[in-house]
Each structure stands twice: as C-alpha cells, then as structure tokens.
C-alpha cells in the first residue's frame, strides 16, 4: 500500500498533465461549431485541383448574402404605402350640409322641387368627392393603396385629393349645375369638407415584412449527376456560388444521425494530435516548463481562451472573425517565456482554428504571418512605444495580406470590403490589451514579466533602500554584480533584465548580520575573530536561507528568488573550512558547503560567475591585464571543476564569452591603461 501511494505521489504531476490534456481536448471540441467539413478546398479565381465534380445530390443554388440584401433593399425602396379610408366622415359631412341647406331654405322663394334638386345635387357632389377620398397629406409616391371596406385598391397620383384640390373639384361640379340655386351652396359644401384618408404606418410595415418573408434564398436547382466543375477549370463567380451551395448543403446534411459521432471522433483526433505536438515540444525543448504544472496550465488556458473567442465569433458572425486579437497569444507567451515557444503555440492554435473558420487557407496564412511579425517586432514591452509600433506593424500585415488575396480572387481592386479595414484596426486596438492582460496573468499564475522586472530594478524600492541602509557595502557590491551580469547576459543573448534584478537582490540575506561580511566592515574589528570557524561558516551560509525568507516576506517572484538560492550553488566556504582543518584533522565538509541548488539556467550561472569575480576582485592589489585575466580564469575554472554548471543550459562557448565580458568590465573598473615604453 505504501509503495502504491509513493508511486501515485511521484506521478501526480504527470497525471495532472493527462487530465489537463483530456479536458482541453474535450473543451475545444465542445467549442467547435456543430457542423461537418466539406472535403474539397476551393477559392474563387483559382483552378479546381480535383477530379471532375458531379452533383452527388439534388440541391438548391443559394443566393449570396449580398444578393439577398439587394433584393431586400429593393423591396424597401419600392414598398407600397397603405392608407386607411374613414367612411364615417363623408356621411357626417353629408348630414351637416343637408341640415345647413334646410336652414337656408327658410324664407327662400325656391319651390319644393328646386330645394329637393339642390339637396340631391349636394349629396352627389359629396359622394363624387369622397368616392376618391381626401388625403390628410398628399403621398410622395406615384401609386398608393387605400384600404376601403376591408379592400385595398390602387390610387394613382392624378387622383390624389387634398382639401384644396377637393374644393376645386366641387367648384367644377357646381359650374355644371343647370338648376337655379343658392349662392351659398358652394361655400357650405367647401367649408364642410375634411380629410378622411390617413397613412397607416403599421399596415404598411406589415405588408413590407410579408413581402420580405417571401424572398427566396435560392435561385435554381442543381440535379444529381450534373457536372459542376471540371478538373483544371477556374472557379469563376457562378461556379463558386454553386460550390458554396453544395458545401452548405453537404455540411448541413452531414451533421446528423450516426454521422454526428464520426465527425465528433474526427475533430477529437485532430485536436488531440495538435495538443500532443505541444506536449512533445515542451518535453523535448522546454523541460523546465514541462515540469512546471503552473506554466503548462497557463499555456493551455491561453489556447482555450483564443479558441473560445474565435469559435464564438464564428457562430455569431463569421465575417468578424478577424476581430479576435489572436496575436495577443505570441505576445504574452514571448513576454513570459521565449519567442520560439510563443510562435510554436501560436501556429498550433491557428491550425486548430483552421478547422472551423471560413476560408481556412487565408485565415491560417494571415494569422501565421501576423504571429511571425509579432515575434520579430515585439520586444521590451516595458517600453510603451514598442507595443504600439508592434501592433501597428501587425495591423499593416493584415491589410496588405487582405489586398493580396482580394486581387487574387477578383483580379482587380473593385468591390473591396472597406469594413474589413475597420475590423483589422479594431483587432490592433484589442491587441493593446496585452499589457493589462500580462499584469492579470502575473497575479493569477505567479509569473513575472519584463514590466515587473523593471519595477523591481528600481533602487528606490523599499527592500533595496533597506539593504542600502543596513548593509551599504553589500548594496554597492550588488550594484557592481548587476552591471557585470547584465553585460554578460547581453553578450550571450540571455535575459539581461532578469539577471540584473536577480543580482540586485541576491545578497539581501546579509541584512540580518551585515557586519559579519567584509564589504560592510568599516573598522578593523572583525566579529569572526571571536567565533569558531564552524559558527562563522554557518553565519555566512545562512545569508542564503535568510535572504529567501526576506524575499518571500516581501513577495518577490519565484524567478527572482531562484537567484538567491543558486548564486553560491553547492560551493565550499573555503576560508573557514581551511581554518577548521587547522584545528582538527577530520572536518565534516557538508557543514561548510552551501545548500544549493546549483544554477539551472544561463541567467543563474551568469550571476554565480559575476558574484564570485566581483567579490574576489576586492583582494587585487595593483591589478594588471595579466592579473585580471588569470584571476577570472581561475575563479570560473574552479566553479566548473566543482560541477556548478552541469544543470545550466549554458555552453562552453557562452562561458568563454561571459569571461571575456567580465575581464573587460574589471579592466574598466580599475582604469587600466596600456603601458607605453619610455
């Protein structure tokens, strides 16, 4: 049972990676749009590279979104306006006019027959006017439909009447009167007229929606067995529409029934293969990252976020797929790790997204080129201008790439979708979000970026001020070591900012007992003179442990604490070890040796060399070029013989380059000049 638990404990890191892998594959496949994939790739303006294609099924030729939009706009532009006819108004006006006429007959010399004739004439005039109806406002279109008695009839513009035209009509009808009449009759009728036709906006909108709903999304049929395109034939506009229709029909039919499980299996296998490539890359070329579950999780979370954002965009509006700022991925990974890993992960993510985005070749090409440009141009993000310059170049690459593909497909610069330029600019603006995102990741995953390193390198920070006050000699030594290490790191292409920060903090443990270290002794009194060598060695060795405690208390990042742990490796406190040997023959060497670990990166190895060389250089008396050369060679050779660089990924050539820089810097510090003969 105990052995089983030991095995579980030893392999829990690997088990977590398996779990992360399976969850990531499942989530990515779940994010994917639910649809099959057409087995042919085709592009407008390019030759058909496959064998002759015959229609495998009967299918309809779908109209493009532009064609449907044009039809819809045409219906809107030529819509029929509907007006409502109010039949109660003419009846009311007729009653009102007849009453006024009856009143005017009192005391009048007209006979009963004449009065009846005038009343009949007035009724006919009102009926004639309201047979057409009077509009509240004259319509702007040449033809409208008027709804009268639940029946819509067409009215032409030459029959439109408003109040003014209605009065003109009554005047013409009055002039045709053959009977003797009342002069006030015309005035009575004209004063009584009012509009009874009003614009019915709701009815008009319903009628328009009804017409829009009748638009057909297809234009013609393709019967099974018909030749669609021959091998080598260029995919022209008409063929492209037919192929696109077949693709849509094929994918909609494919995703259903038992096909669902086969498609799901296919997606799962492809995504699993891509993520396996990532694990193999990490295990082979980034062993330190592979062993760190926190960093592996960080990489997978970034991939999942990009896949989620892109698939959501594809599901909602695939035209805006380039809005997703995919170049944030290589930016962030390069900032926390290195350029090669950032580009590799970016390419794998683009390959995954190539399964689901439209025009996958264009998408993969543009995103890959944009990722390469990001890796090549994005550096020193702690400098504000650098990120803006990099984003500008990324946006320019998108625009140039779009121009190139458009000219290939169309053969000209017509019909350019200018909205895509806005999409590319928006993509660039969203890419600027990388800066706050880096800060968020630092807090969540405990990583460290160049921006944080720049903040930590400020000598006015609380911890470094405390070091300069309590141990001024150590502080000065740390500054000198930082300058040496930074120059060496720049020479061999290591992280100069990281090694500088590590050098500034590597000896903060000396604040506990500053006078026990020679650089802080301002008098001739040495407290080690009153202590046995074992205790003195313990105090010297303990500055590493105490430094780690102080660093954790002040929440320094783990990558900086690594420099505190490794800057002496497992070397021997040689001076006190020799003094102890003078007192006794058998000496336990382990008590005089630093606990380690030994350096495990180029940066920590550089710090070990720079620290030892700078500290020992204080013992040089009247140094010359030859003395400095031998001095540096002796110290570094001793560290190599003690196997201190076995775990550091630093080559012999790089060590030689570091030694060369250290010699040059020490020569400058001691202001050595060439001795000319007298």
XYZ file of C-alpha atoms in Angstrom:
678
model
C 0.000 0.000 0.000
C 2.804 2.361 0.930
C 4.610 1.748 -2.376
C 1.394 2.397 -4.272
C 0.949 5.758 -2.541
C 4.574 6.632 -3.259
C 4.057 5.884 -6.957
C 0.876 7.959 -7.009
C 2.692 10.854 -5.380
C 5.636 10.596 -7.782
C 3.385 10.516 -10.822
C 0.794 13.037 -9.713
C 2.404 15.743 -11.858
C 2.155 13.530 -14.930
C -1.408 12.561 -14.023
C -2.336 16.236 -13.821
C -0.918 16.803 -17.313
C -3.006 13.907 -18.662
C -6.070 15.395 -17.008
C -5.313 18.869 -18.399
C -4.778 17.372 -21.848
C -8.074 15.461 -21.874
C -10.076 18.411 -20.516
C -8.534 20.755 -23.107
C -9.344 18.402 -25.995
C -12.927 17.988 -24.742
C -13.456 21.735 -24.311
C -12.028 22.652 -27.712
C -14.215 20.070 -29.488
C -17.193 21.313 -27.461
C -16.470 24.896 -28.549
C -16.392 23.931 -32.225
C -19.480 24.812 -34.321
C -21.744 21.796 -34.775
C -21.205 21.070 -38.443
C -19.275 18.772 -40.748
C -16.458 19.837 -43.018
C -16.670 19.830 -46.811
C -13.913 17.581 -48.163
C -12.904 19.936 -51.002
C -10.994 23.200 -50.585
C -11.672 25.813 -53.245
C -11.054 29.513 -53.758
C -12.503 31.966 -56.194
C -10.144 32.693 -59.081
C -8.067 29.519 -58.570
C -8.148 26.314 -60.660
C -10.154 23.296 -59.456
C -7.411 20.872 -58.405
C -9.530 17.756 -58.009
C -11.191 15.393 -60.474
C -14.400 16.373 -62.296
C -17.071 17.094 -59.702
C -20.621 15.864 -60.312
C -23.541 16.779 -58.071
C -23.841 13.951 -55.502
C -27.384 15.037 -54.538
C -30.146 17.385 -55.653
C -29.606 20.788 -54.107
C -30.627 24.409 -54.500
C -28.258 27.201 -55.510
C -28.189 29.566 -52.600
C -28.172 33.296 -53.125
C -25.290 35.195 -51.605
C -25.838 37.489 -48.659
C -25.222 40.453 -50.972
C -27.915 39.317 -53.432
C -30.454 38.808 -50.661
C -29.580 42.190 -49.184
C -30.055 43.851 -52.591
C -33.479 42.261 -53.012
C -34.491 43.335 -49.538
C -33.310 46.876 -50.170
C -35.160 46.950 -53.483
C -38.392 45.970 -51.732
C -37.858 48.647 -49.114
C -37.133 51.291 -51.743
C -40.234 50.357 -53.783
C -42.575 49.474 -50.970
C -46.295 50.255 -51.354
C -47.707 52.786 -48.905
C -51.081 51.887 -47.417
C -53.713 54.454 -46.354
C -56.880 53.905 -44.331
C -60.220 55.231 -45.641
C -62.599 56.534 -42.924
C -66.160 56.016 -44.262
C -67.872 57.733 -41.313
C -66.540 61.186 -42.270
C -68.407 61.503 -45.655
C -71.723 60.516 -44.017
C -71.275 63.068 -41.263
C -70.382 65.803 -43.746
C -73.429 64.962 -45.873
C -75.765 65.240 -42.855
C -74.139 68.507 -41.848
C -74.510 70.056 -45.355
C -78.152 68.961 -45.716
C -79.031 70.478 -42.340
C -77.398 73.783 -43.304
C -79.294 73.780 -46.626
C -82.597 73.147 -44.870
C -81.948 76.116 -42.625
C -81.076 78.323 -45.590
C -84.409 77.415 -47.336
C -86.465 79.158 -44.638
C -87.783 82.415 -46.079
C -86.415 81.471 -49.503
C -88.558 81.754 -52.684
C -87.335 78.368 -54.014
C -90.009 75.811 -54.693
C -90.019 72.405 -53.009
C -88.876 70.869 -56.276
C -85.890 73.211 -56.513
C -84.975 72.608 -52.870
C -85.030 68.837 -53.419
C -82.921 69.232 -56.551
C -80.292 71.251 -54.640
C -80.196 68.700 -51.817
C -79.790 65.833 -54.304
C -77.082 67.744 -56.114
C -75.210 68.443 -52.854
C -75.339 64.708 -51.975
C -73.997 63.743 -55.412
C -71.154 66.270 -55.150
C -70.127 64.971 -51.726
C -70.355 61.370 -52.980
C -68.211 62.277 -56.009
C -65.532 63.919 -53.870
C -65.396 61.108 -51.291
C -65.533 58.403 -53.886
C -61.804 59.132 -54.174
C -61.365 60.474 -50.655
C -59.357 63.383 -49.291
C -55.765 62.763 -48.045
C -54.535 64.414 -44.897
C -51.168 64.789 -46.680
C -50.559 64.134 -50.354
C -48.423 60.943 -50.821
C -44.919 61.308 -52.220
C -45.068 58.149 -54.369
C -46.881 57.852 -57.682
C -49.096 54.979 -56.537
C -50.600 54.100 -53.166
C -53.096 51.582 -51.873
C -56.163 52.789 -49.993
C -57.951 50.317 -47.718
C -61.712 50.878 -48.012
C -64.341 48.452 -46.713
C -61.563 45.882 -45.982
C -60.491 46.025 -49.589
C -57.289 47.658 -50.837
C -57.481 49.487 -54.126
C -54.770 51.264 -56.066
C -54.960 55.056 -56.379
C -52.838 56.878 -58.943
C -51.205 60.234 -58.303
C -53.567 62.072 -60.729
C -56.467 61.106 -58.440
C -54.926 62.352 -55.211
C -57.093 64.965 -53.441
C -56.304 67.161 -50.516
C -58.661 69.908 -49.178
C -57.572 72.434 -51.829
C -57.999 70.023 -54.745
C -61.328 68.831 -53.334
C -62.657 72.431 -53.304
C -61.551 72.871 -56.938
C -63.451 69.718 -57.815
C -66.660 70.950 -56.131
C -66.344 74.274 -57.983
C -66.175 72.486 -61.347
C -69.154 70.333 -60.455
C -71.090 73.439 -59.258
C -70.492 75.219 -62.557
C -72.204 72.338 -64.339
C -75.416 72.890 -62.320
C -78.347 73.662 -64.602
C -80.778 74.482 -61.816
C -81.240 77.843 -60.164
C -79.564 77.541 -56.763
C -78.480 79.146 -53.619
C -75.286 81.118 -53.953
C -74.238 79.915 -50.501
C -74.400 76.235 -51.514
C -70.789 76.019 -52.755
C -69.483 77.759 -49.659
C -71.464 75.406 -47.383
C -70.022 72.309 -49.075
C -66.416 73.597 -49.213
C -66.481 74.634 -45.578
C -67.730 71.216 -44.549
C -65.076 69.185 -46.420
C -62.376 67.449 -44.347
C -59.753 64.738 -44.932
C -60.742 61.118 -44.399
C -57.672 59.209 -45.691
C -54.706 58.766 -43.277
C -51.353 56.997 -43.702
C -51.376 53.592 -41.980
C -47.757 53.006 -40.931
C -48.442 49.752 -39.086
C -50.263 48.202 -42.047
C -47.544 49.376 -44.436
C -44.823 47.794 -42.264
C -46.754 44.522 -42.012
C -47.180 44.424 -45.766
C -43.436 45.084 -46.252
C -42.489 42.335 -43.789
C -44.811 39.980 -45.627
C -43.072 40.782 -48.916
C -39.634 40.389 -47.328
C -40.598 36.996 -45.932
C -41.469 35.822 -49.439
C -37.927 36.416 -50.722
C -36.421 33.143 -51.891
C -32.964 32.306 -50.583
C -32.281 30.125 -53.583
C -32.195 30.689 -57.320
C -32.483 27.498 -59.255
C -31.791 23.827 -58.672
C -28.905 21.512 -59.477
C -29.962 17.947 -60.180
C -27.999 14.904 -59.085
C -25.319 13.819 -61.565
C -24.878 17.209 -63.225
C -21.287 18.276 -63.910
C -20.492 21.163 -61.588
C -16.852 21.833 -62.453
C -14.136 20.051 -64.428
C -10.571 19.445 -63.308
C -8.343 22.453 -64.030
C -11.292 24.778 -64.615
C -11.001 28.151 -62.902
C -13.516 28.693 -60.120
C -15.481 31.637 -61.522
C -18.262 33.609 -59.843
C -21.106 31.286 -60.951
C -19.221 28.064 -60.201
C -18.143 29.470 -56.877
C -21.795 30.068 -55.889
C -22.772 26.531 -56.893
C -19.822 25.023 -54.999
C -20.597 27.146 -51.970
C -24.228 25.980 -52.079
C -23.137 22.336 -52.329
C -20.763 22.852 -49.401
C -23.526 24.332 -47.223
C -25.973 21.566 -48.201
C -23.374 18.873 -47.638
C -22.375 20.152 -44.199
C -25.977 20.581 -43.042
C -26.820 17.041 -44.142
C -23.611 15.617 -42.725
C -24.190 16.728 -39.149
C -26.974 14.423 -38.110
C -27.744 10.828 -37.126
C -24.789 8.489 -36.841
C -22.626 10.990 -38.764
C -22.561 13.096 -35.608
C -20.395 10.606 -33.733
C -17.963 10.078 -36.609
C -17.494 13.836 -37.067
C -17.009 14.235 -33.317
C -14.418 11.471 -33.385
C -12.592 13.111 -36.289
C -12.441 16.506 -34.570
C -11.267 14.879 -31.343
C -8.425 13.020 -33.073
C -7.194 16.124 -34.908
C -7.273 18.356 -31.825
C -5.628 15.610 -29.756
C -2.793 15.350 -32.306
C -2.173 19.102 -32.227
C -2.020 19.220 -28.426
C 0.247 16.151 -28.347
C 2.666 18.129 -30.524
C 2.665 20.856 -27.885
C 3.448 18.387 -25.094
C 6.238 16.783 -27.125
C 7.754 20.193 -27.860
C 7.694 21.161 -24.184
C 9.116 17.831 -23.056
C 11.935 17.878 -25.596
C 12.914 21.557 -25.809
C 11.408 23.240 -22.719
C 11.922 20.674 -19.958
C 11.777 23.270 -17.187
C 8.380 24.486 -18.376
C 7.112 20.920 -18.908
C 7.922 20.045 -15.299
C 6.104 23.132 -14.017
C 2.371 22.382 -13.993
C 1.557 26.023 -13.315
C 3.283 27.120 -16.528
C 1.759 24.288 -18.576
C -1.691 25.259 -17.278
C -1.014 28.870 -18.199
C -0.182 27.908 -21.800
C -3.291 25.735 -22.154
C -5.559 28.401 -20.654
C -4.358 30.898 -23.255
C -5.012 28.438 -26.088
C -8.501 27.700 -24.765
C -9.333 31.407 -24.449
C -8.332 32.087 -28.060
C -10.254 29.062 -29.363
C -13.326 30.050 -27.323
C -13.264 33.682 -28.534
C -12.814 32.685 -32.187
C -15.457 29.938 -32.217
C -17.965 32.245 -30.545
C -17.304 34.805 -33.262
C -17.720 32.148 -35.985
C -21.048 31.061 -34.506
C -22.409 34.610 -34.202
C -20.936 36.419 -37.210
C -18.121 34.756 -39.117
C -17.492 37.955 -41.103
C -15.908 39.458 -37.986
C -13.594 36.531 -37.208
C -10.512 38.773 -37.607
C -11.723 40.966 -34.746
C -10.353 38.352 -32.321
C -6.817 39.566 -31.434
C -5.033 36.238 -31.880
C -1.602 37.928 -31.801
C -2.054 38.512 -28.062
C -1.095 34.839 -27.673
C 2.508 35.061 -29.006
C 2.902 38.466 -27.338
C 2.044 37.095 -23.900
C 3.993 33.851 -24.267
C 7.097 35.615 -25.565
C 6.908 38.013 -22.639
C 6.765 35.239 -20.036
C 8.821 32.544 -21.783
C 10.604 32.930 -25.120
C 9.968 33.709 -28.785
C 10.264 30.143 -30.058
C 7.658 28.788 -27.663
C 5.362 31.755 -28.375
C 5.466 31.174 -32.142
C 5.062 27.393 -31.818
C 1.953 27.704 -29.625
C 0.531 30.399 -31.910
C 0.910 28.199 -35.008
C -0.700 25.212 -33.261
C -3.636 27.387 -32.155
C -4.086 28.683 -35.709
C -4.092 25.102 -37.000
C -6.854 24.199 -34.533
C -8.930 27.206 -35.588
C -8.383 26.327 -39.252
C -10.926 23.522 -38.772
C -13.794 25.917 -38.114
C -13.147 29.323 -39.694
C -14.313 30.199 -43.237
C -11.613 30.471 -45.919
C -9.280 28.462 -43.714
C -6.255 28.837 -46.019
C -6.467 32.642 -45.973
C -7.035 32.639 -42.217
C -4.109 30.323 -41.454
C -1.804 32.233 -43.816
C -2.637 35.695 -42.441
C -2.592 34.633 -38.795
C 0.710 32.771 -39.173
C 2.387 35.736 -40.869
C 0.946 38.101 -38.239
C 2.277 35.814 -35.479
C 5.765 35.792 -37.015
C 5.719 39.596 -37.269
C 4.607 39.761 -33.628
C 7.517 37.578 -32.506
C 10.048 39.528 -34.598
C 8.897 43.023 -33.634
C 7.610 42.761 -30.062
C 10.471 43.289 -27.641
C 10.994 45.193 -24.408
C 7.271 45.659 -23.838
C 8.019 47.663 -20.712
C 8.785 50.481 -23.151
C 5.356 51.852 -24.033
C 6.188 52.817 -27.615
C 7.342 49.299 -28.540
C 3.900 47.740 -28.129
C 2.247 50.447 -30.254
C 4.860 50.020 -33.001
C 4.422 46.238 -32.973
C 0.611 46.492 -33.104
C 0.844 48.958 -35.998
C 3.006 46.518 -37.962
C 0.616 43.625 -37.225
C -2.354 45.682 -38.476
C -0.430 46.639 -41.617
C 0.333 42.976 -42.338
C -3.377 42.104 -42.097
C -4.289 44.911 -44.520
C -1.552 44.039 -47.042
C -2.493 40.353 -46.860
C -6.159 41.150 -47.480
C -5.231 43.272 -50.516
C -3.178 40.397 -51.924
C -5.933 37.798 -51.507
C -8.560 40.183 -52.903
C -6.563 40.805 -56.078
C -6.015 37.045 -56.497
C -9.726 36.289 -56.148
C -11.188 39.236 -58.049
C -8.399 40.118 -60.464
C -8.904 43.809 -59.687
C -9.317 46.247 -56.805
C -13.067 46.623 -57.222
C -15.588 45.517 -54.602
C -13.109 45.960 -51.759
C -14.837 45.441 -48.422
C -13.762 48.577 -46.620
C -15.355 47.358 -43.396
C -12.519 44.821 -43.152
C -10.065 47.688 -42.671
C -12.062 48.752 -39.636
C -12.014 45.145 -38.406
C -8.215 44.978 -38.736
C -7.814 48.296 -36.903
C -10.133 47.055 -34.145
C -8.017 43.894 -33.964
C -4.946 46.061 -33.420
C -6.639 48.100 -30.698
C -7.703 44.920 -28.892
C -4.133 43.596 -29.160
C -3.062 46.537 -26.987
C -4.992 44.796 -24.207
C -1.950 42.501 -23.931
C -0.379 44.919 -21.439
C -3.095 44.773 -18.738
C -3.579 41.061 -19.529
C 0.074 40.410 -18.680
C -0.442 42.086 -15.305
C -3.542 39.949 -14.641
C -1.642 36.775 -15.533
C 1.177 37.718 -13.190
C -1.235 37.896 -10.271
C -3.166 34.719 -11.178
C -0.293 32.418 -12.168
C 2.556 33.949 -10.166
C 4.656 34.630 -13.274
C 6.928 37.587 -13.883
C 7.212 39.878 -16.890
C 9.736 42.478 -18.041
C 7.431 45.208 -16.749
C 7.583 43.768 -13.225
C 11.331 43.262 -13.551
C 11.707 46.921 -14.460
C 9.781 47.891 -11.338
C 11.914 45.563 -9.187
C 15.139 47.014 -10.620
C 14.311 50.421 -9.158
C 16.940 51.013 -6.453
C 14.485 53.297 -4.650
C 12.218 50.333 -3.895
C 11.549 49.622 -0.219
C 13.666 46.463 0.025
C 16.708 47.837 -1.803
C 16.579 51.035 0.255
C 16.583 48.914 3.388
C 19.587 46.993 2.040
C 21.476 50.219 1.292
C 20.803 51.496 4.824
C 21.615 48.319 6.744
C 24.389 46.931 4.537
C 25.771 49.709 2.297
C 28.793 47.646 1.261
C 26.586 44.752 0.179
C 24.333 47.161 -1.710
C 27.318 48.577 -3.608
C 28.575 45.039 -4.294
C 25.107 44.089 -5.646
C 25.107 47.084 -8.000
C 28.513 46.120 -9.361
C 27.464 42.498 -9.800
C 24.270 43.650 -11.565
C 26.306 45.687 -14.065
C 28.687 42.787 -14.748
C 25.907 40.194 -15.056
C 23.740 42.384 -17.289
C 26.609 42.981 -19.719
C 27.411 39.254 -19.822
C 23.751 38.333 -20.390
C 23.503 40.758 -23.302
C 26.597 39.189 -24.821
C 25.192 35.634 -24.922
C 21.523 36.520 -25.534
C 20.209 35.697 -22.047
C 17.508 37.666 -20.206
C 19.524 40.718 -19.160
C 16.676 42.341 -17.218
C 16.041 39.187 -15.194
C 19.696 38.625 -14.313
C 20.083 42.286 -13.298
C 17.159 42.068 -10.890
C 18.468 38.752 -9.529
C 21.858 40.373 -8.926
C 20.337 43.354 -7.080
C 18.534 41.080 -4.618
C 20.872 38.076 -4.402
C 22.524 39.152 -1.111
C 19.575 40.665 0.800
C 20.064 37.971 3.440
C 23.184 39.818 4.609
C 20.934 42.495 6.162
C 20.448 40.193 9.175
C 24.143 40.253 10.174
C 25.780 42.879 7.947
C 28.999 43.310 9.938
C 29.916 39.639 9.515
C 30.579 40.321 5.820
C 33.793 42.104 4.893
C 32.241 44.624 2.482
C 30.246 46.114 5.406
C 33.148 46.284 7.903
C 34.189 49.928 8.195
C 36.678 49.319 11.078
C 39.453 46.843 11.642
C 37.251 44.880 14.030
C 36.188 41.541 12.537
C 33.490 39.724 14.556
C 34.635 36.388 13.077
C 37.841 36.664 15.109
C 35.864 35.807 18.249
C 33.974 32.880 16.710
C 34.973 29.315 15.858
C 35.182 28.587 12.112
C 32.071 26.393 12.220
C 29.884 29.227 13.538
C 31.397 31.733 11.152
C 30.717 29.386 8.230
C 27.145 28.893 9.425
C 26.554 32.658 9.537
C 27.990 33.052 6.027
C 25.914 30.145 4.654
C 22.750 31.295 6.415
C 22.638 34.523 4.418
C 21.166 32.437 1.566
C 18.387 30.974 3.743
C 17.639 34.314 5.408
C 17.597 36.015 2.006
C 14.970 33.561 0.766
C 12.849 34.234 3.887
C 13.104 38.005 3.410
C 12.282 37.671 -0.282
C 9.162 35.587 0.402
C 8.073 38.001 3.119
C 8.355 40.872 0.626
C 6.561 38.796 -2.064
C 9.412 38.717 -4.565
C 8.642 36.474 -7.574
C 9.951 32.897 -7.543
C 12.137 33.554 -10.595
C 13.997 36.213 -8.610
C 14.227 34.000 -5.510
C 15.918 31.375 -7.724
C 18.950 33.681 -7.905
C 19.142 33.844 -4.114
C 19.048 30.039 -3.864
C 21.637 29.341 -6.556
C 24.165 32.180 -6.524
C 26.597 30.100 -4.404
C 25.343 26.735 -5.637
C 26.918 23.950 -3.543
C 30.330 25.570 -3.273
C 32.520 25.437 -0.185
C 33.104 28.275 2.291
C 36.763 27.654 1.642
C 38.350 30.155 4.049
C 36.646 28.889 7.191
C 36.898 25.280 6.024
C 40.695 25.651 5.900
C 40.717 27.328 9.321
C 38.734 24.418 10.749
C 41.212 21.977 9.227
C 43.934 23.736 11.171
C 42.045 22.930 14.365
C 41.100 19.315 13.634
C 42.075 16.669 11.101
C 38.625 15.243 10.318
C 36.264 18.025 9.211
C 32.660 17.463 8.078
C 32.748 19.184 4.703
C 28.909 19.326 4.459
C 28.807 21.900 7.284
C 30.985 24.232 5.251
C 29.104 23.831 1.971
C 26.178 25.956 0.689
C 22.887 24.040 0.455
C 22.340 24.749 -3.245
C 20.816 24.015 -5.643
C 23.367 24.620 -8.363
C 22.430 27.074 -11.149
C 19.823 25.700 -13.571
C 19.687 28.437 -16.220
C 22.005 30.702 -18.156
C 20.953 33.636 -16.005
C 21.680 31.972 -12.658
C 25.027 30.673 -13.988
C 25.986 34.187 -15.108
C 25.167 35.556 -11.665
C 27.313 32.915 -9.933
C 30.317 33.841 -12.087
C 29.768 37.605 -11.778
C 29.245 37.456 -7.998
C 32.379 35.416 -7.352
C 34.553 37.541 -9.659
C 33.341 40.883 -8.263
C 33.707 39.800 -4.619
C 37.187 38.370 -5.096
C 38.363 41.327 -7.182
C 38.479 43.439 -3.993
C 41.560 41.480 -2.949
C 43.562 42.500 -6.021
C 46.491 44.794 -5.330
C 47.703 46.953 -8.245
C 45.992 44.754 -10.868
C 47.310 44.424 -14.392
C 45.766 42.967 -17.551
C 47.510 39.643 -16.970
C 46.453 39.532 -13.320
C 42.785 40.151 -14.175
C 42.887 37.578 -16.964
C 44.379 34.876 -14.710
C 42.123 35.890 -11.838
C 38.858 35.479 -13.826
C 40.055 32.245 -15.424
C 40.943 30.768 -12.031
C 37.574 31.576 -10.421
C 35.405 30.322 -13.290
C 37.576 27.231 -13.784
C 37.138 26.400 -10.109
C 33.354 26.655 -10.419
C 33.373 24.407 -13.480
C 35.577 21.827 -11.748
C 33.093 21.859 -8.865
C 30.377 20.908 -11.396
C 28.346 24.021 -10.643
C 27.134 24.476 -14.233
C 26.007 20.925 -15.016
C 22.288 21.809 -14.828
C 22.576 25.205 -16.500
C 21.818 25.247 -20.222
C 24.977 27.226 -20.899
C 27.645 26.103 -23.372
C 31.412 26.291 -23.058
C 31.430 28.894 -25.804
C 28.985 31.039 -23.851
C 31.069 30.662 -20.688
C 34.091 31.912 -22.615
C 32.064 34.900 -23.817
C 30.995 35.642 -20.227
C 34.601 35.504 -19.033
C 35.631 37.896 -21.795
C 32.976 40.425 -20.719
C 33.960 40.112 -17.053
C 37.611 40.774 -17.904
C 36.700 43.846 -19.962
C 34.468 45.241 -17.227
C 37.064 44.713 -14.477
C 39.672 46.386 -16.670
C 37.387 49.423 -16.990
C 36.647 49.442 -13.248
C 40.342 49.554 -12.351
C 41.089 52.110 -15.106
C 43.949 50.086 -16.535
C 45.879 51.663 -19.407
C 48.352 50.221 -21.860
C 51.919 50.756 -20.618
C 53.904 52.522 -23.308
C 57.721 52.066 -23.418
C 59.769 55.042 -22.282
